[in-house]
mmCIF file of C-alpha atoms in Angstrom:
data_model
loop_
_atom_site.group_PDB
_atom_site.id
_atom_site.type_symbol
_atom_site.label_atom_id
_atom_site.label_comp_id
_atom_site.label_asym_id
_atom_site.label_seq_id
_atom_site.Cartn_x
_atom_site.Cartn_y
_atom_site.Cartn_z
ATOM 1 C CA UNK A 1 -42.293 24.857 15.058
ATOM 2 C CA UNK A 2 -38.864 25.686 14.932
ATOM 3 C CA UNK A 3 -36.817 27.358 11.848
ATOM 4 C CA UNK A 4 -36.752 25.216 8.471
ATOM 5 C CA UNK A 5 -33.227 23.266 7.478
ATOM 6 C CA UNK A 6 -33.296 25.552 4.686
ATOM 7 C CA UNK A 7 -33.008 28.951 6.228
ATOM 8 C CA UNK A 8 -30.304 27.753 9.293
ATOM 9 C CA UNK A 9 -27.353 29.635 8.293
ATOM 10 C CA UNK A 10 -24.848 27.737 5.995
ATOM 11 C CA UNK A 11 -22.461 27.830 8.359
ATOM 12 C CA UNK A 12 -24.277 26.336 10.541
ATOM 13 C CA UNK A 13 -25.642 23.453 8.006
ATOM 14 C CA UNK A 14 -22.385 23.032 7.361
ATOM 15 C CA UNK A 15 -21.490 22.432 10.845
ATOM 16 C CA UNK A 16 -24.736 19.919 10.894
ATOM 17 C CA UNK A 17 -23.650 18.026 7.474
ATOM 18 C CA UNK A 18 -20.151 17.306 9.239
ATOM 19 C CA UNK A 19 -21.496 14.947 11.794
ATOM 20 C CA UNK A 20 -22.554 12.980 9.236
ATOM 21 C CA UNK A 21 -20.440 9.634 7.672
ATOM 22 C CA UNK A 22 -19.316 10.983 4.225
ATOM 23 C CA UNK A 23 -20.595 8.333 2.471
ATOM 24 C CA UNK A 24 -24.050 9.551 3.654
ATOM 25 C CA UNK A 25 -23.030 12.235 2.299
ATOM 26 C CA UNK A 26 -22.515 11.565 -1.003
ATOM 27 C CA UNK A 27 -24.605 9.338 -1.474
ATOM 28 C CA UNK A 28 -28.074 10.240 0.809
ATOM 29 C CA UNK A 29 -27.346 13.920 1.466
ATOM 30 C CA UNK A 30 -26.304 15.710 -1.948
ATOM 31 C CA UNK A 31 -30.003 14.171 -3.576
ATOM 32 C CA UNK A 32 -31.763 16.420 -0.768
ATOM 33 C CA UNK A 33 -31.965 19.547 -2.681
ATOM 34 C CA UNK A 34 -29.283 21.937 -4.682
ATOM 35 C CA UNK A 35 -28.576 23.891 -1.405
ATOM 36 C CA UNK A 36 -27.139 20.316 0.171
ATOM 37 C CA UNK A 37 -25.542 19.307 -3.140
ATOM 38 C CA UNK A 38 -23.559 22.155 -2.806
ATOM 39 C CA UNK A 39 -21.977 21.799 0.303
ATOM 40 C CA UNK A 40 -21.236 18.748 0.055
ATOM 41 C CA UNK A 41 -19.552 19.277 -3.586
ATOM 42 C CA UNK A 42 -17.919 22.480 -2.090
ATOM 43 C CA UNK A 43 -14.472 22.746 0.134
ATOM 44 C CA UNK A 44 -15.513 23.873 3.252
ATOM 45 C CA UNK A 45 -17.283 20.603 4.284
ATOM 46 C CA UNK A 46 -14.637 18.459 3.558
ATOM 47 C CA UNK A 47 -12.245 21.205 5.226
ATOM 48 C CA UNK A 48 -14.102 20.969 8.617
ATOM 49 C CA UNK A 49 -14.485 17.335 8.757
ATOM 50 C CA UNK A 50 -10.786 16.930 8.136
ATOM 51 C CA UNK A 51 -9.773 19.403 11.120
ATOM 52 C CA UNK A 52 -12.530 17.481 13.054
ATOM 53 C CA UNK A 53 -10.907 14.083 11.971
ATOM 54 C CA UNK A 54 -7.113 15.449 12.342
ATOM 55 C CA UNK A 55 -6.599 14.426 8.524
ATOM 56 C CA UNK A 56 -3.255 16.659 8.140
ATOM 57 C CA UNK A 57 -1.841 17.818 4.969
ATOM 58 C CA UNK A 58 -4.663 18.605 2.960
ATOM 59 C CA UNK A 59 -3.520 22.625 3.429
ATOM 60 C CA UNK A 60 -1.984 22.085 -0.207
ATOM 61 C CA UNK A 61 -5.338 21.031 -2.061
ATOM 62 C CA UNK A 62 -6.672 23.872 -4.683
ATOM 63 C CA UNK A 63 -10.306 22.551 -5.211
ATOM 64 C CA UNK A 64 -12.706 20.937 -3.709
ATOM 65 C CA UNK A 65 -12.791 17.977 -5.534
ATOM 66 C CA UNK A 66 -9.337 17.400 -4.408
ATOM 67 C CA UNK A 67 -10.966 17.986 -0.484
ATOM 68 C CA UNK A 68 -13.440 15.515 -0.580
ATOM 69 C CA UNK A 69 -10.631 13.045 -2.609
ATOM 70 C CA UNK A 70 -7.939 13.608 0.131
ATOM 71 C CA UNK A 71 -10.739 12.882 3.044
ATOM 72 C CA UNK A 72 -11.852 9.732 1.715
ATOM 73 C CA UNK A 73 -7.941 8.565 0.957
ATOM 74 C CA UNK A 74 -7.111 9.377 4.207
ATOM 75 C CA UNK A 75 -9.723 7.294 5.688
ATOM 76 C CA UNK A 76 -9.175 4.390 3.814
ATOM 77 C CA UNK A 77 -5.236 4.366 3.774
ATOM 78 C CA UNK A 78 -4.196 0.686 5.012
ATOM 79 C CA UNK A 79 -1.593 -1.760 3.663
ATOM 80 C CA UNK A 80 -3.532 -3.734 0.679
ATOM 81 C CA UNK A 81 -0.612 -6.196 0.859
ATOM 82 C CA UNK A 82 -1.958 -9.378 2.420
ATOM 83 C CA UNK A 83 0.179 -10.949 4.790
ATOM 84 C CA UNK A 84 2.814 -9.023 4.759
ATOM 85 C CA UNK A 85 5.015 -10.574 7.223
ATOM 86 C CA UNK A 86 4.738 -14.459 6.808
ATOM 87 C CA UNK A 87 2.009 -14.822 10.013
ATOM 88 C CA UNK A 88 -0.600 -17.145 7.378
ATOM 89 C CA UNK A 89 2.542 -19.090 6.055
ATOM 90 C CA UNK A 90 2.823 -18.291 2.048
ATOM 91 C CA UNK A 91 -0.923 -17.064 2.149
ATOM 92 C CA UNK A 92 -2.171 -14.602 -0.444
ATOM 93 C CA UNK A 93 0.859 -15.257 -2.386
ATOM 94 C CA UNK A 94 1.567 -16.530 -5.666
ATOM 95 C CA UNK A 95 4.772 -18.237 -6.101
ATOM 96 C CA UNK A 96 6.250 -17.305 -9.155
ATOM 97 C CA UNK A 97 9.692 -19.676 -8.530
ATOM 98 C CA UNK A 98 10.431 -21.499 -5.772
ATOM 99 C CA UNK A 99 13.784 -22.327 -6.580
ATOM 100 C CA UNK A 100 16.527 -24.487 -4.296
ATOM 101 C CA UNK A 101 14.948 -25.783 -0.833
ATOM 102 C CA UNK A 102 11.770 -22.993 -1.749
ATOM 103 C CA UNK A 103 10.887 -20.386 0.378
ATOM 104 C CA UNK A 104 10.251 -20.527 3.981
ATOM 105 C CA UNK A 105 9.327 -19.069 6.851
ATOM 106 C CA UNK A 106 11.525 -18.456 9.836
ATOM 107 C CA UNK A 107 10.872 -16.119 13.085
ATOM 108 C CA UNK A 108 13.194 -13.504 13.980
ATOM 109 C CA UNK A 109 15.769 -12.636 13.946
ATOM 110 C CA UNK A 110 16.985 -16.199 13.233
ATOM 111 C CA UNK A 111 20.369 -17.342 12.578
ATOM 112 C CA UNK A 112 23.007 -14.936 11.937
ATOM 113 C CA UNK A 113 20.419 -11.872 11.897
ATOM 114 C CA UNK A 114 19.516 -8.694 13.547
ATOM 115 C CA UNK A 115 15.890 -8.038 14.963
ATOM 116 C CA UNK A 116 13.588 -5.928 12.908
ATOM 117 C CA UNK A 117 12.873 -2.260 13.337
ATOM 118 C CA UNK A 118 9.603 -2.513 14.616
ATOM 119 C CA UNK A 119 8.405 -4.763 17.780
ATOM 120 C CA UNK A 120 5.638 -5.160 15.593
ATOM 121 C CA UNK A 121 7.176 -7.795 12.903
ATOM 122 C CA UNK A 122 7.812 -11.057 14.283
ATOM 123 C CA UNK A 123 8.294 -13.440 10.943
ATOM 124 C CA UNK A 124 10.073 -12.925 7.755
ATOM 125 C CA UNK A 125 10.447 -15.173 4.276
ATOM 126 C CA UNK A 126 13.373 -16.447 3.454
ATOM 127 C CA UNK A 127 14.958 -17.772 -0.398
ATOM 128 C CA UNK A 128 17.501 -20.577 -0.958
ATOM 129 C CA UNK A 129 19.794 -21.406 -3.117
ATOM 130 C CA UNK A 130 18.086 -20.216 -6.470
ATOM 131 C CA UNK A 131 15.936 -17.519 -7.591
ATOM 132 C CA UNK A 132 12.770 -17.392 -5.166
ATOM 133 C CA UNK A 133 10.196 -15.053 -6.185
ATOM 134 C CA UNK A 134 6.457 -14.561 -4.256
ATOM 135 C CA UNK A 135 4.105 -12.130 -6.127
ATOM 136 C CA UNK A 136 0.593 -10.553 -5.181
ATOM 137 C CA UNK A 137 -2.080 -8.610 -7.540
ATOM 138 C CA UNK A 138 -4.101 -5.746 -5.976
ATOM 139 C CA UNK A 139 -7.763 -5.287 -7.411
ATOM 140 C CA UNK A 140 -7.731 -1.663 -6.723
ATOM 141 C CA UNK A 141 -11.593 -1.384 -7.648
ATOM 142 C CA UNK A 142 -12.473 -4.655 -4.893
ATOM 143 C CA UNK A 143 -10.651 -2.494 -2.559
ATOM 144 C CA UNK A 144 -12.497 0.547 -2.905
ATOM 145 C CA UNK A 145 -10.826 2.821 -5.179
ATOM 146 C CA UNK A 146 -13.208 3.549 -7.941
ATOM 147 C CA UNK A 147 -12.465 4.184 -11.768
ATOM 148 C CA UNK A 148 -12.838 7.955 -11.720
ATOM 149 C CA UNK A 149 -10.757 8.406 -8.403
ATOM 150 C CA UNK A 150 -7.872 6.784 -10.043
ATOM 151 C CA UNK A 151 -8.030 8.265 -13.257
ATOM 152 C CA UNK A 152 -8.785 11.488 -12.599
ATOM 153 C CA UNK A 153 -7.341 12.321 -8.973
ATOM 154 C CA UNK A 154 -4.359 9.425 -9.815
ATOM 155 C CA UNK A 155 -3.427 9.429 -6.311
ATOM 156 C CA UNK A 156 0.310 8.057 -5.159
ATOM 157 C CA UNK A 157 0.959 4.810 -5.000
ATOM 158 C CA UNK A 158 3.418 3.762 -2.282
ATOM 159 C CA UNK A 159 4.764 0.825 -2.130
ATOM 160 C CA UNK A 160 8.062 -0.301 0.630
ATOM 161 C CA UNK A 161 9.489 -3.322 1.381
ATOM 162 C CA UNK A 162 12.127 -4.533 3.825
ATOM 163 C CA UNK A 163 14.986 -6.944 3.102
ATOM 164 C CA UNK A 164 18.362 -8.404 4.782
ATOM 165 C CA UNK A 165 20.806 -10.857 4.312
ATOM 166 C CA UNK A 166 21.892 -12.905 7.389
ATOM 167 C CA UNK A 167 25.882 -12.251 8.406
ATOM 168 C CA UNK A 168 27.294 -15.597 7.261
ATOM 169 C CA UNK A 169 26.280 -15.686 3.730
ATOM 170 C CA UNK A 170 26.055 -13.592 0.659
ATOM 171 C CA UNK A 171 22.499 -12.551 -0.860
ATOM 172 C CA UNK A 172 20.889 -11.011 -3.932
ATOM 173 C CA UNK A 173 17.066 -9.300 -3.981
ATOM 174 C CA UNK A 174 14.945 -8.016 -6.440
ATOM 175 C CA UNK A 175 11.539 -5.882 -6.289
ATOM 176 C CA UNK A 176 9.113 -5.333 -9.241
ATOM 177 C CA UNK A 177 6.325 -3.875 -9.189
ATOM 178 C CA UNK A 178 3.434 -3.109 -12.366
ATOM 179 C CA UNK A 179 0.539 -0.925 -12.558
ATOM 180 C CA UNK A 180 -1.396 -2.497 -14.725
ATOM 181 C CA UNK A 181 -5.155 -1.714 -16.435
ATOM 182 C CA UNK A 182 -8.212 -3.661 -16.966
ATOM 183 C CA UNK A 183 -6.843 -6.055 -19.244
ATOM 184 C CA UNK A 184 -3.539 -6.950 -17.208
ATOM 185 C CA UNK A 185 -1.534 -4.259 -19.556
ATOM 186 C CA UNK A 186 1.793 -2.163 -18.130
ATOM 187 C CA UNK A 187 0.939 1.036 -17.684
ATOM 188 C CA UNK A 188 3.532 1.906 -15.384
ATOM 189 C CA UNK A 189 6.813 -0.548 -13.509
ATOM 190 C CA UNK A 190 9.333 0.082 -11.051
ATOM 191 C CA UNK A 191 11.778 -2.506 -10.779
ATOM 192 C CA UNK A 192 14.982 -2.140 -8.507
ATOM 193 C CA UNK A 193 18.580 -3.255 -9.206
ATOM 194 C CA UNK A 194 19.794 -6.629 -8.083
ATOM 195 C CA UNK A 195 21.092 -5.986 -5.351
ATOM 196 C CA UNK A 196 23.633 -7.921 -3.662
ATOM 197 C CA UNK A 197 24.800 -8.321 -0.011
ATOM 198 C CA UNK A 198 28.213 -9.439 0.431
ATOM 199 C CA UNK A 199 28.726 -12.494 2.655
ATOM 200 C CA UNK A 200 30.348 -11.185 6.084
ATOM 201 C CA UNK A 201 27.616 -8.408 6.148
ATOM 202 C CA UNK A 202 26.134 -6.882 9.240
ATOM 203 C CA UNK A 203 22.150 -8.214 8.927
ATOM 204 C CA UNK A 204 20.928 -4.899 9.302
ATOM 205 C CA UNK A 205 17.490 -5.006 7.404
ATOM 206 C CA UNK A 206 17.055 -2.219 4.877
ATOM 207 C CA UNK A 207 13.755 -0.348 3.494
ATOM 208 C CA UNK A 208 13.481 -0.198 -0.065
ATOM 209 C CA UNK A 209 10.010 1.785 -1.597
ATOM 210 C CA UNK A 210 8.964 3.315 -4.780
ATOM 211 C CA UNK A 211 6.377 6.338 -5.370
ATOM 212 C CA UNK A 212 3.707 6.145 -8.272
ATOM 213 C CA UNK A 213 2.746 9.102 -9.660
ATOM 214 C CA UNK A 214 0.938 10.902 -12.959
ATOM 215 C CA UNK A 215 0.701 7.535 -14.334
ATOM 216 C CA UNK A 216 -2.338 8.330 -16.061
ATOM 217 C CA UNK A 217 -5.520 6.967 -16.610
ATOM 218 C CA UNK A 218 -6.714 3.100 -16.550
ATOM 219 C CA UNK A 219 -4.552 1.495 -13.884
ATOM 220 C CA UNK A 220 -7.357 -0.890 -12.431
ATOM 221 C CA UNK A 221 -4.800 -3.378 -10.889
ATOM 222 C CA UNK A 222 -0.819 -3.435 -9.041
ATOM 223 C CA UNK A 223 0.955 -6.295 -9.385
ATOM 224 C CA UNK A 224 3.664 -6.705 -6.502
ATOM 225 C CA UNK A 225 6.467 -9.524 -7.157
ATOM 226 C CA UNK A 226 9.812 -9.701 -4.902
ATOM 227 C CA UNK A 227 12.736 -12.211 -4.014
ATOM 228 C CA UNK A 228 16.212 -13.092 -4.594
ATOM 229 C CA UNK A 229 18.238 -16.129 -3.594
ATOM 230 C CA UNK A 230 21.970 -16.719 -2.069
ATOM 231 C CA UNK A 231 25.083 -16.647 -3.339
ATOM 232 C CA UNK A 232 26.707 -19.359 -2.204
ATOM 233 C CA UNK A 233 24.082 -22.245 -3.314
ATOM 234 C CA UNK A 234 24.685 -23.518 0.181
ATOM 235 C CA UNK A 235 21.459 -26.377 0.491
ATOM 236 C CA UNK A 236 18.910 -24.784 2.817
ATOM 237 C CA UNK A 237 17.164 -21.452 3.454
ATOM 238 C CA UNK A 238 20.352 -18.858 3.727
ATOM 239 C CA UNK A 239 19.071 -16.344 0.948
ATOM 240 C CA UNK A 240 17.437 -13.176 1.029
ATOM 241 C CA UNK A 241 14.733 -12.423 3.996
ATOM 242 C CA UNK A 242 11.667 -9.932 2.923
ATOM 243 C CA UNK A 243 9.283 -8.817 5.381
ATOM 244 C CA UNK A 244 6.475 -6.150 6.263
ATOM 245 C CA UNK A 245 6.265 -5.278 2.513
ATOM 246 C CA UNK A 246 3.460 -2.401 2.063
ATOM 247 C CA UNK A 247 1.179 -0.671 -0.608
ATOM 248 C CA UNK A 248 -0.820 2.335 0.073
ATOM 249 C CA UNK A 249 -3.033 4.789 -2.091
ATOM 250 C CA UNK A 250 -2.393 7.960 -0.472
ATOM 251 C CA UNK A 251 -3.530 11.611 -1.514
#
């Protein structure tokens, strides 16, 4: 028979552990016996399977704990903003007002606008001729980010979003967003100016984003609200346009 698990060297069982899915892991692997435990609560697991993985950036973590966090945040970064950029009509989101003609959906670059940045974004909303505003809530535990993650590790939370005004008519736009805890209380808000586009502008769409940070413990949900109207309460849909709005847990 050949050599025991146990007395491989621990470089190489480390070497051996880091083919393995993390959540294996954690959650199979560490109950083995105290030698596995180890390694997979120590650094120099989580170290390798980032170089393996090309997870970049994790050079600045002190601890382990921070290793393992930044691995499993890097994995799972995605937009948790549903529907983003109109494709399932007013899907996923709430409508706080629908003011005017409501809120619409129009492909680009429509009337009187520029295309967008990326090839990527083909739809955007559009306001009228009152306040429009479209909100979503993020259950940051249904998407994976568990209790002791957030309020221990409190990893950023990014969000962006991306408005314009078309050229013939003035605008205004607004973006709120809440971290909030179990029982729906602020823990922490960002909320922008008004701003205001003048009529005659060029349509040039413009990013707007906001970083979350040591906004200590309890935040269990993120409550993303955004809109605006025109200026010139012209019937129709020549307010504000919002697209490929984004929030991200990142390490």
């Amino acid at each position: 028979p050949g050599p025991r698990m146990e007395s491989l060297p621990e470089a190489v069982l480390i070497r051996i552990l880091a083919s393995i899915p993390a959540a294996d892991l954690v959650l199979a692997c560490r109950l083995v016996c105290c030698q596995w435990k180890n390694l997979v609560d120590g650094a120099a697991l989580w170290i390798l399977k980032c170089q393996q993985e090309g997870l970049t950036g994790a050079e600045s973590q002190e601890n382990a704990e921070n290793w393992q966090n930044f691995y499993f945040l890097s994995k799972k970064k995605k937009n948790l903003i549903k529907n983003p950029c109109g494709e399932e009509d007013l899907q996923h989101w709430g409508e706080v007002e629908n003011g005017g003609d409501g809120w619409k959906i129009e492909e680009l670059p429509g009337d009187f606008g520029k295309e967008f940045p990326s090839e990527e974004v083909h739809k955007y909303f559009v306001t009228s001729y009152e306040w429009c505003r479209k909100a979503q809530v993020i259950d940051l535990r249904a998407e994976g980010y568990w209790e002791e993650l957030m309020d221990t590790t409190q990893p950023k939370i990014v969000v962006k979003d991306w408005y314009a005004g078309r050229s013939d008519a003035g605008c205004l736009y607004e973006l709120c967003v809440k971290l909030l805890s179990e029982n729906e209380d602020v823990l922490a808000e960002y909320k922008s100016e008004t701003i205001a586009i003048p009529q005659d502008n060029d349509a040039n769409w413009t990013e707007i984003s906001h970083t979350f940070s040591n906004y200590g413990p309890g935040v269990r949900f993120v409550r993303f609200e955004h809109g605006g109207q025109d200026t010139l309460f012209w019937k129709g849909w020549y307010g504000v346009r919002v697209t490929n709005s984004s929030m991200t847990v990142e390490p």
